[in-house]
Coordinates of C-alpha atoms and ligand atoms in Angstrom, one line a residue:
M141 CA 88.7 51.2 102.8
K142 CA 86.0 53.8 103.3
K143 CA 85.0 56.2 100.6
I144 CA 84.8 59.8 102.0
T145 CA 83.2 62.9 100.6
V146 CA 84.1 66.4 101.9
I147 CA 81.8 69.3 101.0
G148 CA 83.6 72.6 100.6
A149 CA 87.2 73.2 99.5
G150 CA 88.1 76.0 102.0
L151 CA 90.9 75.6 104.5
T152 CA 88.9 73.2 106.7
G153 CA 87.8 70.9 103.8
L154 CA 91.2 70.9 102.1
T155 CA 93.0 70.2 105.4
I156 CA 90.7 67.3 106.2
A157 CA 91.0 65.9 102.7
Y158 CA 94.8 66.2 102.8
L159 CA 95.1 64.5 106.1
L160 CA 92.7 61.7 105.1
R161 CA 94.6 61.2 101.8
D162 CA 97.8 61.0 103.9
K163 CA 96.3 58.1 105.8
G164 CA 95.4 56.4 102.5
Y165 CA 91.6 57.1 102.3
E166 CA 89.8 57.6 99.1
V167 CA 88.4 61.2 99.3
T168 CA 86.4 63.4 96.9
V169 CA 86.1 67.1 97.7
L170 CA 83.0 68.9 96.2
E171 CA 83.2 72.6 95.7
K172 CA 80.6 75.0 94.3
D173 CA 83.1 77.7 93.2
S174 CA 85.4 77.4 90.2
K175 CA 88.4 77.8 92.5
V176 CA 89.5 76.3 95.9
G177 CA 90.4 78.2 99.0
G178 CA 87.0 79.5 100.2
A179 CA 87.7 82.7 102.2
I180 CA 91.4 82.5 101.5
Q181 CA 92.3 84.1 98.2
T182 CA 95.6 85.9 97.4
H183 CA 95.8 88.3 94.5
V184 CA 98.9 89.5 92.7
A185 CA 98.8 92.7 90.5
N186 CA 101.4 95.2 89.3
G187 CA 104.0 94.0 91.9
Y188 CA 101.5 94.1 94.8
V189 CA 100.4 91.0 96.7
F190 CA 97.1 91.4 98.6
E191 CA 94.6 89.2 100.3
E192 CA 90.8 89.0 99.6
G193 CA 90.1 87.3 103.0
P194 CA 92.4 86.6 106.0
N195 CA 95.8 88.3 106.0
T196 CA 97.4 86.4 108.8
G197 CA 96.9 83.6 111.2
V198 CA 98.4 82.8 114.6
V199 CA 100.4 79.6 115.4
S200 CA 98.1 79.1 118.4
N201 CA 98.3 75.3 118.4
P202 CA 100.9 72.7 117.4
E203 CA 98.7 71.4 114.5
V204 CA 99.5 74.6 112.5
A205 CA 103.2 73.9 112.6
E206 CA 102.6 70.2 112.0
L207 CA 100.5 70.9 108.9
F208 CA 103.2 73.2 107.4
D209 CA 105.8 70.5 108.1
M210 CA 103.8 67.8 106.4
L211 CA 103.3 70.0 103.4
G212 CA 107.0 71.0 103.3
L213 CA 105.9 74.6 103.4
K214 CA 107.7 77.3 105.4
I215 CA 105.7 79.5 107.8
E216 CA 106.5 83.2 107.1
E217 CA 106.5 84.9 110.5
A218 CA 105.5 88.6 110.7
N219 CA 108.2 91.2 111.4
R220 CA 108.9 91.3 115.2
N221 CA 107.6 94.9 115.5
A222 CA 104.3 93.6 114.1
E223 CA 103.5 92.6 117.7
K224 CA 102.6 96.2 118.2
R225 CA 98.9 97.1 117.8
L226 CA 97.6 100.6 117.5
I227 CA 94.3 101.8 119.0
L228 CA 92.6 105.0 118.1
K229 CA 91.5 107.3 120.9
N230 CA 90.2 110.8 120.3
G231 CA 91.4 110.7 116.7
R232 CA 95.0 109.7 117.7
W233 CA 96.8 106.4 117.5
H234 CA 98.3 104.8 120.7
P235 CA 100.1 101.5 121.0
L236 CA 98.2 98.9 123.0
P237 CA 100.4 98.5 126.2
S238 CA 102.6 95.4 126.2
G239 CA 103.9 95.5 129.8
A240 CA 103.3 97.0 133.2
V241 CA 105.1 100.3 132.6
S242 CA 103.3 101.0 129.3
F243 CA 100.0 100.0 130.9
L244 CA 100.5 102.6 133.6
K245 CA 101.5 105.3 131.1
T246 CA 98.9 104.7 128.4
P247 CA 96.1 107.3 127.9
L248 CA 93.8 104.5 126.6
F249 CA 92.5 103.5 130.0
S250 CA 91.2 105.5 133.0
A251 CA 93.3 105.8 136.2
A252 CA 90.5 104.1 138.1
D253 CA 90.6 101.1 135.8
K254 CA 94.4 100.9 136.0
A255 CA 94.1 100.8 139.8
K256 CA 91.3 98.2 139.5
M257 CA 93.6 96.0 137.4
M258 CA 95.9 95.7 140.4
F259 CA 93.0 94.0 142.3
E260 CA 92.0 91.8 139.4
P261 CA 93.5 88.7 141.1
F262 CA 91.2 89.3 144.1
Q263 CA 87.9 89.7 142.2
K264 CA 85.2 87.1 142.6
K265 CA 84.7 84.5 139.9
G266 CA 81.8 85.0 137.6
A267 CA 78.8 82.7 138.0
D268 CA 76.9 83.3 134.7
P269 CA 78.0 80.7 132.1
D270 CA 76.5 82.9 129.4
E271 CA 78.3 86.1 130.5
S272 CA 79.2 88.3 127.5
V273 CA 82.8 89.2 126.8
A274 CA 82.1 92.9 127.6
S275 CA 80.4 92.1 130.9
L276 CA 83.3 89.8 132.0
A277 CA 85.9 92.4 131.2
A278 CA 84.0 95.3 132.7
R279 CA 83.4 93.3 135.9
R280 CA 87.1 92.3 136.3
I281 CA 88.9 95.3 134.9
G282 CA 86.6 98.2 134.0
Q283 CA 84.7 100.0 131.3
S284 CA 87.5 102.0 129.8
F285 CA 89.3 98.6 129.2
V286 CA 86.1 97.3 127.5
D287 CA 85.9 100.5 125.3
Y288 CA 89.6 100.8 124.3
A289 CA 90.9 97.2 124.4
V290 CA 88.1 94.6 124.3
N291 CA 85.8 96.4 121.8
P292 CA 88.5 97.0 119.1
F293 CA 90.0 93.5 119.8
I294 CA 86.7 91.8 119.3
S295 CA 86.1 93.9 116.2
G296 CA 89.5 92.8 114.9
I297 CA 88.8 89.1 115.4
Y298 CA 85.0 88.7 115.1
A299 CA 83.9 92.0 113.5
G300 CA 81.5 91.5 116.3
D301 CA 79.8 93.0 119.4
P302 CA 81.4 92.2 122.7
E303 CA 78.1 92.7 124.4
K304 CA 76.6 89.8 122.4
L305 CA 79.5 87.3 122.2
V306 CA 79.4 84.8 125.0
T307 CA 82.9 84.3 126.5
R308 CA 82.8 80.6 127.0
Y309 CA 82.1 80.1 123.3
A310 CA 83.9 83.0 121.7
L311 CA 87.0 83.2 123.9
P312 CA 87.0 79.8 125.6
K313 CA 90.7 80.1 126.8
L314 CA 89.9 83.4 128.6
Y315 CA 86.8 81.9 130.1
R316 CA 88.8 78.9 131.5
L317 CA 91.4 81.3 132.9
E318 CA 88.8 82.8 135.2
Q319 CA 87.0 79.5 135.9
D320 CA 90.1 77.4 136.6
Y321 CA 92.4 79.9 138.3
G322 CA 90.0 82.6 139.5
S323 CA 91.8 85.4 137.7
F324 CA 93.3 86.3 134.3
I325 CA 96.6 87.4 135.9
K326 CA 96.9 84.5 138.3
G327 CA 95.9 82.1 135.6
S328 CA 98.4 83.5 133.1
I329 CA 101.2 83.3 135.6
Q330 CA 100.4 79.8 136.8
K331 CA 100.0 78.5 133.2
S332 CA 103.3 80.0 132.2
K333 CA 104.9 77.8 135.0
I334 CA 103.5 74.5 133.6
K335 CA 106.3 72.6 131.9
K336 CA 105.6 72.5 128.2
T337 CA 106.2 69.4 126.0
A338 CA 108.1 69.6 122.8
R339 CA 104.8 69.5 121.0
D340 CA 103.3 72.3 123.1
L341 CA 106.3 74.4 122.2
K342 CA 105.3 74.2 118.5
A343 CA 102.4 76.6 119.4
T344 CA 104.6 79.7 119.2
R345 CA 101.7 82.2 119.1
K346 CA 103.5 83.9 116.3
V347 CA 101.6 85.7 113.5
F348 CA 102.0 83.8 110.3
S349 CA 101.5 83.9 106.5
V350 CA 103.3 82.2 103.6
A351 CA 105.8 83.8 101.3
G352 CA 103.7 85.3 98.5
G353 CA 100.5 85.2 100.5
L354 CA 98.2 82.7 102.1
G355 CA 97.2 81.3 98.7
G356 CA 100.5 79.4 99.0
L357 CA 99.0 77.3 101.8
I358 CA 95.9 76.6 99.7
Y359 CA 98.0 75.7 96.7
A360 CA 100.1 73.2 98.7
L361 CA 97.0 71.6 100.2
Q362 CA 95.4 71.4 96.7
N363 CA 98.5 69.6 95.4
G364 CA 98.6 67.3 98.4
V365 CA 94.9 66.3 97.9
G366 CA 95.4 65.9 94.2
A367 CA 93.5 67.9 91.6
Q368 CA 91.8 64.7 90.4
N369 CA 90.1 64.4 93.8
I370 CA 88.6 67.9 93.9
V371 CA 85.5 68.6 91.8
C372 CA 84.8 72.3 91.4
D373 CA 81.9 74.1 89.8
I374 CA 79.2 71.9 91.2
T375 CA 75.6 72.9 92.0
D376 CA 72.7 71.4 94.0
V377 CA 74.8 69.0 96.1
S378 CA 72.5 67.0 98.4
I379 CA 73.1 64.1 100.7
N380 CA 70.6 61.4 101.5
K381 CA 70.8 58.3 103.7
N382 CA 71.4 55.1 101.9
G383 CA 69.5 52.9 104.4
D384 CA 72.1 51.8 107.0
E385 CA 74.9 51.8 104.4
G386 CA 76.2 55.3 104.4
Y387 CA 75.0 58.1 102.1
C388 CA 73.9 58.8 98.6
V389 CA 75.6 61.9 97.2
A390 CA 74.0 63.8 94.4
Y391 CA 75.2 67.0 92.5
H392 CA 75.0 68.7 89.1
R393 CA 78.0 69.6 87.0
N394 CA 78.0 70.9 83.4
G395 CA 74.2 70.3 83.2
R396 CA 74.6 66.6 84.2
Q397 CA 73.6 64.9 87.4
V398 CA 76.2 62.8 89.2
L399 CA 75.1 60.2 91.9
Y400 CA 77.4 58.0 94.0
K401 CA 77.6 56.2 97.3
S402 CA 79.8 57.4 100.1
D403 CA 80.5 55.8 103.5
V404 CA 81.3 59.1 105.2
V405 CA 80.2 62.7 104.4
I406 CA 82.0 65.7 106.0
T407 CA 80.4 69.1 105.5
T408 CA 82.5 72.2 106.0
V409 CA 80.1 74.8 104.6
G410 CA 78.3 77.6 106.6
A411 CA 75.3 76.9 108.7
Y412 CA 73.0 78.7 106.2
V413 CA 74.0 76.1 103.5
L414 CA 73.2 73.0 105.5
P415 CA 69.4 72.8 105.0
E416 CA 69.7 72.3 101.2
I417 CA 72.6 69.8 101.6
L418 CA 71.1 67.7 104.4
P419 CA 67.3 67.5 103.6
F420 CA 66.8 64.5 106.0
I421 CA 67.7 66.5 109.2
S422 CA 64.7 67.5 111.3
L423 CA 63.6 71.2 111.1
E424 CA 64.1 71.5 114.9
D425 CA 67.7 70.5 114.8
M426 CA 68.4 72.5 111.6
D427 CA 66.8 75.6 113.1
A428 CA 69.2 75.4 116.1
I429 CA 72.1 75.5 113.6
T430 CA 70.8 78.1 111.2
D431 CA 70.2 80.5 114.1
L432 CA 73.9 81.3 113.8
R433 CA 74.4 85.0 112.9
Y434 CA 77.2 86.1 110.6
A435 CA 79.1 89.4 110.4
K436 CA 79.2 90.9 106.9
I437 CA 82.6 92.4 106.1
V438 CA 83.8 94.7 103.4
Q439 CA 87.5 94.3 103.0
V440 CA 89.4 96.8 100.9
A441 CA 92.9 96.3 99.6
V442 CA 94.6 99.6 99.1
G443 CA 97.9 100.0 97.2
V444 CA 99.9 103.2 98.1
K445 CA 102.7 104.6 95.9
K446 CA 104.7 105.5 99.0
N447 CA 106.0 103.8 102.0
V448 CA 103.5 105.4 104.4
L449 CA 104.2 103.0 107.2
N450 CA 106.8 105.2 108.8
N451 CA 107.9 105.3 112.5
R452 CA 104.5 106.2 113.8
F453 CA 102.7 103.3 112.1
C454 CA 105.3 100.5 112.2
S455 CA 103.0 97.9 113.6
F456 CA 100.6 95.1 112.7
G457 CA 97.9 97.7 112.2
G458 CA 95.4 99.9 113.9
L459 CA 92.0 99.0 115.4
I460 CA 89.2 101.5 115.9
P461 CA 86.9 101.4 119.0
Q462 CA 83.2 101.9 118.4
K463 CA 83.3 105.0 120.7
E464 CA 85.4 106.7 118.0
N465 CA 82.4 106.7 115.7
R466 CA 84.3 106.1 112.4
R467 CA 83.3 104.2 109.3
L468 CA 86.3 101.8 109.5
L469 CA 86.7 98.8 111.9
G470 CA 90.5 98.8 111.4
V471 CA 93.4 98.8 109.0
L472 CA 96.2 96.2 108.8
F473 CA 99.7 96.8 107.4
P474 CA 100.6 93.5 105.6
S475 CA 103.5 95.1 103.6
Y476 CA 105.0 96.1 107.0
C477 CA 104.5 92.7 108.5
F478 CA 105.8 90.6 105.5
S479 CA 108.5 91.1 102.9
Q480 CA 108.1 91.2 99.2
R481 CA 104.4 92.2 99.1
V482 CA 104.9 95.6 97.3
P483 CA 107.0 97.3 94.6
E484 CA 109.9 99.2 96.2
D485 CA 108.9 102.1 98.5
C486 CA 105.2 101.3 98.3
S487 CA 102.7 100.0 100.8
V488 CA 99.6 97.8 100.8
L489 CA 96.9 98.2 103.4
A490 CA 93.9 96.0 104.3
V491 CA 91.0 98.1 105.4
Y492 CA 88.0 96.5 107.2
M493 CA 84.5 98.0 107.2
G494 CA 80.9 96.8 108.2
G495 CA 80.8 94.0 110.7
I496 CA 78.1 93.7 113.3
R497 CA 78.7 97.4 114.1
H498 CA 77.7 98.7 110.6
P499 CA 76.0 95.9 108.6
E500 CA 74.5 98.6 106.3
I501 CA 77.9 99.4 104.8
F502 CA 77.9 96.0 103.0
D503 CA 75.3 97.3 100.6
W504 CA 77.0 100.6 99.8
S505 CA 78.0 101.2 96.2
D506 CA 81.6 100.7 95.3
E507 CA 81.9 104.4 94.6
R508 CA 80.7 105.3 98.1
L509 CA 83.0 102.7 99.7
K510 CA 86.0 104.1 97.7
K511 CA 85.3 107.7 98.7
T512 CA 84.9 106.7 102.4
V513 CA 88.1 104.7 102.4
E514 CA 90.0 107.6 100.8
A515 CA 88.6 110.2 103.2
E516 CA 89.3 108.0 106.3
L517 CA 92.9 107.1 105.2
S518 CA 93.6 110.7 104.6
D519 CA 92.3 111.6 108.0
L520 CA 93.8 108.7 110.0
F521 CA 97.2 108.3 108.2
G522 CA 97.7 111.4 106.1
I523 CA 97.5 109.3 102.9
N524 CA 96.8 111.6 100.0
E525 CA 94.2 110.5 97.5
R526 CA 96.7 111.1 94.7
G527 CA 99.1 108.7 96.4
I528 CA 96.7 105.8 96.1
D529 CA 97.7 103.3 93.3
F530 CA 94.6 101.1 93.5
I531 CA 91.6 100.2 95.6
H532 CA 90.1 96.7 95.4
I533 CA 86.8 96.0 97.2
F534 CA 85.9 92.5 98.4
R535 CA 82.5 91.8 100.0
H536 CA 82.1 88.8 102.4
R537 CA 78.4 88.3 103.2
H538 CA 79.0 85.5 105.7
A539 CA 82.4 86.5 106.9
I540 CA 82.6 85.6 110.5
P541 CA 80.1 83.5 112.6
Q542 CA 79.2 85.0 115.9
Y543 CA 79.5 82.7 118.9
E544 CA 76.6 84.2 120.8
K545 CA 74.1 82.7 123.3
S546 CA 72.5 80.5 120.6
S547 CA 75.8 78.6 120.3
G548 CA 75.1 76.1 123.1
K549 CA 71.9 74.9 121.3
R550 CA 73.8 74.8 117.9
F551 CA 76.6 72.6 119.4
E552 CA 74.0 70.3 121.0
A553 CA 72.1 69.9 117.7
I554 CA 75.3 69.1 115.8
N555 CA 76.3 66.5 118.4
K556 CA 72.8 64.9 118.2
I557 CA 72.8 64.9 114.3
E558 CA 76.2 63.2 114.3
E559 CA 75.1 60.7 117.0
E560 CA 71.9 59.8 115.0
N561 CA 73.7 59.6 111.6
K562 CA 76.8 57.6 111.8
G563 CA 79.4 58.6 109.2
L564 CA 78.0 62.2 108.9
I565 CA 80.4 64.9 110.3
V566 CA 79.3 68.6 110.5
A567 CA 82.6 70.6 110.5
G568 CA 83.6 74.1 109.5
N569 CA 83.7 77.4 111.4
L570 CA 80.1 77.0 112.8
R571 CA 81.9 75.3 115.7
N572 CA 85.4 74.8 117.2
G573 CA 86.5 78.4 116.5
I574 CA 86.6 80.9 113.7
G575 CA 90.4 81.5 113.0
M576 CA 92.6 79.6 110.5
A577 CA 94.4 77.8 113.4
D578 CA 91.1 76.6 114.7
R579 CA 90.2 75.3 111.3
I580 CA 93.4 73.4 111.0
K581 CA 93.1 71.9 114.5
Q582 CA 89.5 70.8 113.8
A583 CA 90.7 69.0 110.7
F584 CA 93.4 67.2 112.7
D585 CA 90.9 66.2 115.5
I586 CA 88.4 64.9 113.0
V587 CA 90.9 62.9 111.1
A588 CA 92.4 61.5 114.3
S589 CA 89.1 59.6 114.8
F590 CA 89.5 57.7 111.5
Ligands
FAD229 C1 87.3 88.8 105.5 C2 87.8 87.8 106.4 C3 89.0 88.0 107.2 C4 89.5 87.0 108.0 N1 90.6 87.2 108.7 C5 91.2 86.2 109.4 C6 92.4 86.4 110.1 O1 93.0 87.5 110.0 N2 92.9 85.4 110.8 C7 92.3 84.2 110.8 O2 92.9 83.2 111.5 N3 91.2 83.9 110.2 C8 90.6 85.0 109.5 N4 89.4 84.7 108.9 C9 88.7 83.4 109.1 C10 89.3 82.4 108.1 O3 89.4 82.9 106.9 C11 88.4 81.2 108.1 O4 88.3 80.6 109.4 C12 88.7 80.1 107.2 O5 89.3 80.5 106.0 C13 87.4 79.3 107.0 O6 87.7 78.2 106.2 P1 86.5 77.1 106.0 O7 87.1 76.1 105.0 O8 86.0 76.6 107.2 O9 85.4 77.9 105.3 P2 85.3 78.6 103.9 O10 86.6 79.2 103.5 O11 84.1 79.5 103.9 O12 85.1 77.4 102.9 C14 83.9 76.8 102.7 C15 83.8 76.3 101.2 O13 82.6 75.7 101.0 C16 82.1 76.0 99.7 N5 80.7 75.8 99.6 C17 79.7 76.6 100.1 N6 78.5 76.1 99.8 C18 78.7 75.0 99.1 C19 77.9 74.0 98.4 N7 76.5 74.1 98.5 N8 78.4 73.0 97.8 C20 79.8 72.9 97.7 N9 80.6 73.8 98.2 C21 80.1 74.8 98.9 C22 82.5 77.5 99.6 O14 82.5 77.9 98.2 C23 83.9 77.5 100.2 O15 84.9 77.2 99.3 C24 88.8 85.7 108.1 C25 87.7 85.5 107.3 C26 87.2 86.5 106.5 C27 86.0 86.2 105.6

């Protein structure tokens, strides 16, 4: 039986380790932090539950439902009204249209673009494989759609710039709709007619969390892997080839060096960490990987001593287009989406700042961030500074990898490295998608090959 080492105890690493343990493999997970979970950390204080990283995922593939089933964990689906998303235009919130009538009525898009949308099925297919998300949407629908739908949507997912993200890497399903069916509308209609298998139907596209926060998923995975198989607080982990017989793993813990042999090594860390972990990889291949740019995000959890999510704001949250020129990227309403997250009649908000749009905000002092959040929440939602119970600031230096033009070379380099070094797998969000559902699917795909 092979001995397998997984580096990183975030969602990817823990899911891979859990699935491998389920198949009977001997697995050791190495983690530099004192706690597991990586980007996913749930906090509980004074009756409030709030997240440090992701607030929700989407059940966009069957593997998400299957993982929850295997763990015996229940998916907590968001309140049905949480399907509503708000977009800010000229300082006022408007719901993103969800059907033909609301699309025609919305003030978010110009009349010309609404008319152009009718002709979307007849537009020519794009020929540039590296076309950006903004260019594709402007070509097929129009600039007001880019400004008031694509821009805030990309900000909400990637904290990124739609002019820089390449559609076939960043939104591969959208890219395929145009390439395979010639149109988003025609493609969506034709795909909806394809008969779904029982497994396909597990991908409900519902927004999910776990009762008590996403930390519950991490806790269940940690238990499934077994605490004795996870080594935290390690430093200086590095892998070297052990001739033709797998790898030699070295790390430090409590001032002592630990060395052992491993048949398989799976990394799940960010691109910027790989050079120190894999010193035997050529500079050329490594450069193609470390070229990956990350968006820095400041996430601020705000507890409010009132239920401020009244009729106007009953939704998943609000996204702010770049054109609105504000300091915030958007605000989510987790206590509206999920139950038992706040003391009675209170609210908790997740405020996002920085991203590719405003990288400088990452270095602002806590005091400046706090004052900005207070001023923006007062302006955008009428939340009075005295109504705020607490503000917690979380900084994520390497929050979201940007699947830009360099991605093609990165994927090629990873494939080449894996081809040349049998038993080495480079996983994590540097490829195969950035969301939690993508991380879970990648883990299933990797473990299926064992
Ligand atoms: C602010 C924020 C908001 C997000 N919002 C959403 C959302 O709403 N929906 C969604 O689906 N996704 C969201 N995501 C993305 C989602 O959180 C990630 O896709 C997922 O958690 C990444 O898991 P991972 O295991 O691949 O990486 P990570 O969580 O980064 O885990 C990598 C692990 O490797 C460890 N590590 C690093 N270096 C070393 C080393 N040298 N030695 C040993 N260990 C090391 C790290 O400490 C970490 O624990 C968000 C991410 C962030 C940061």
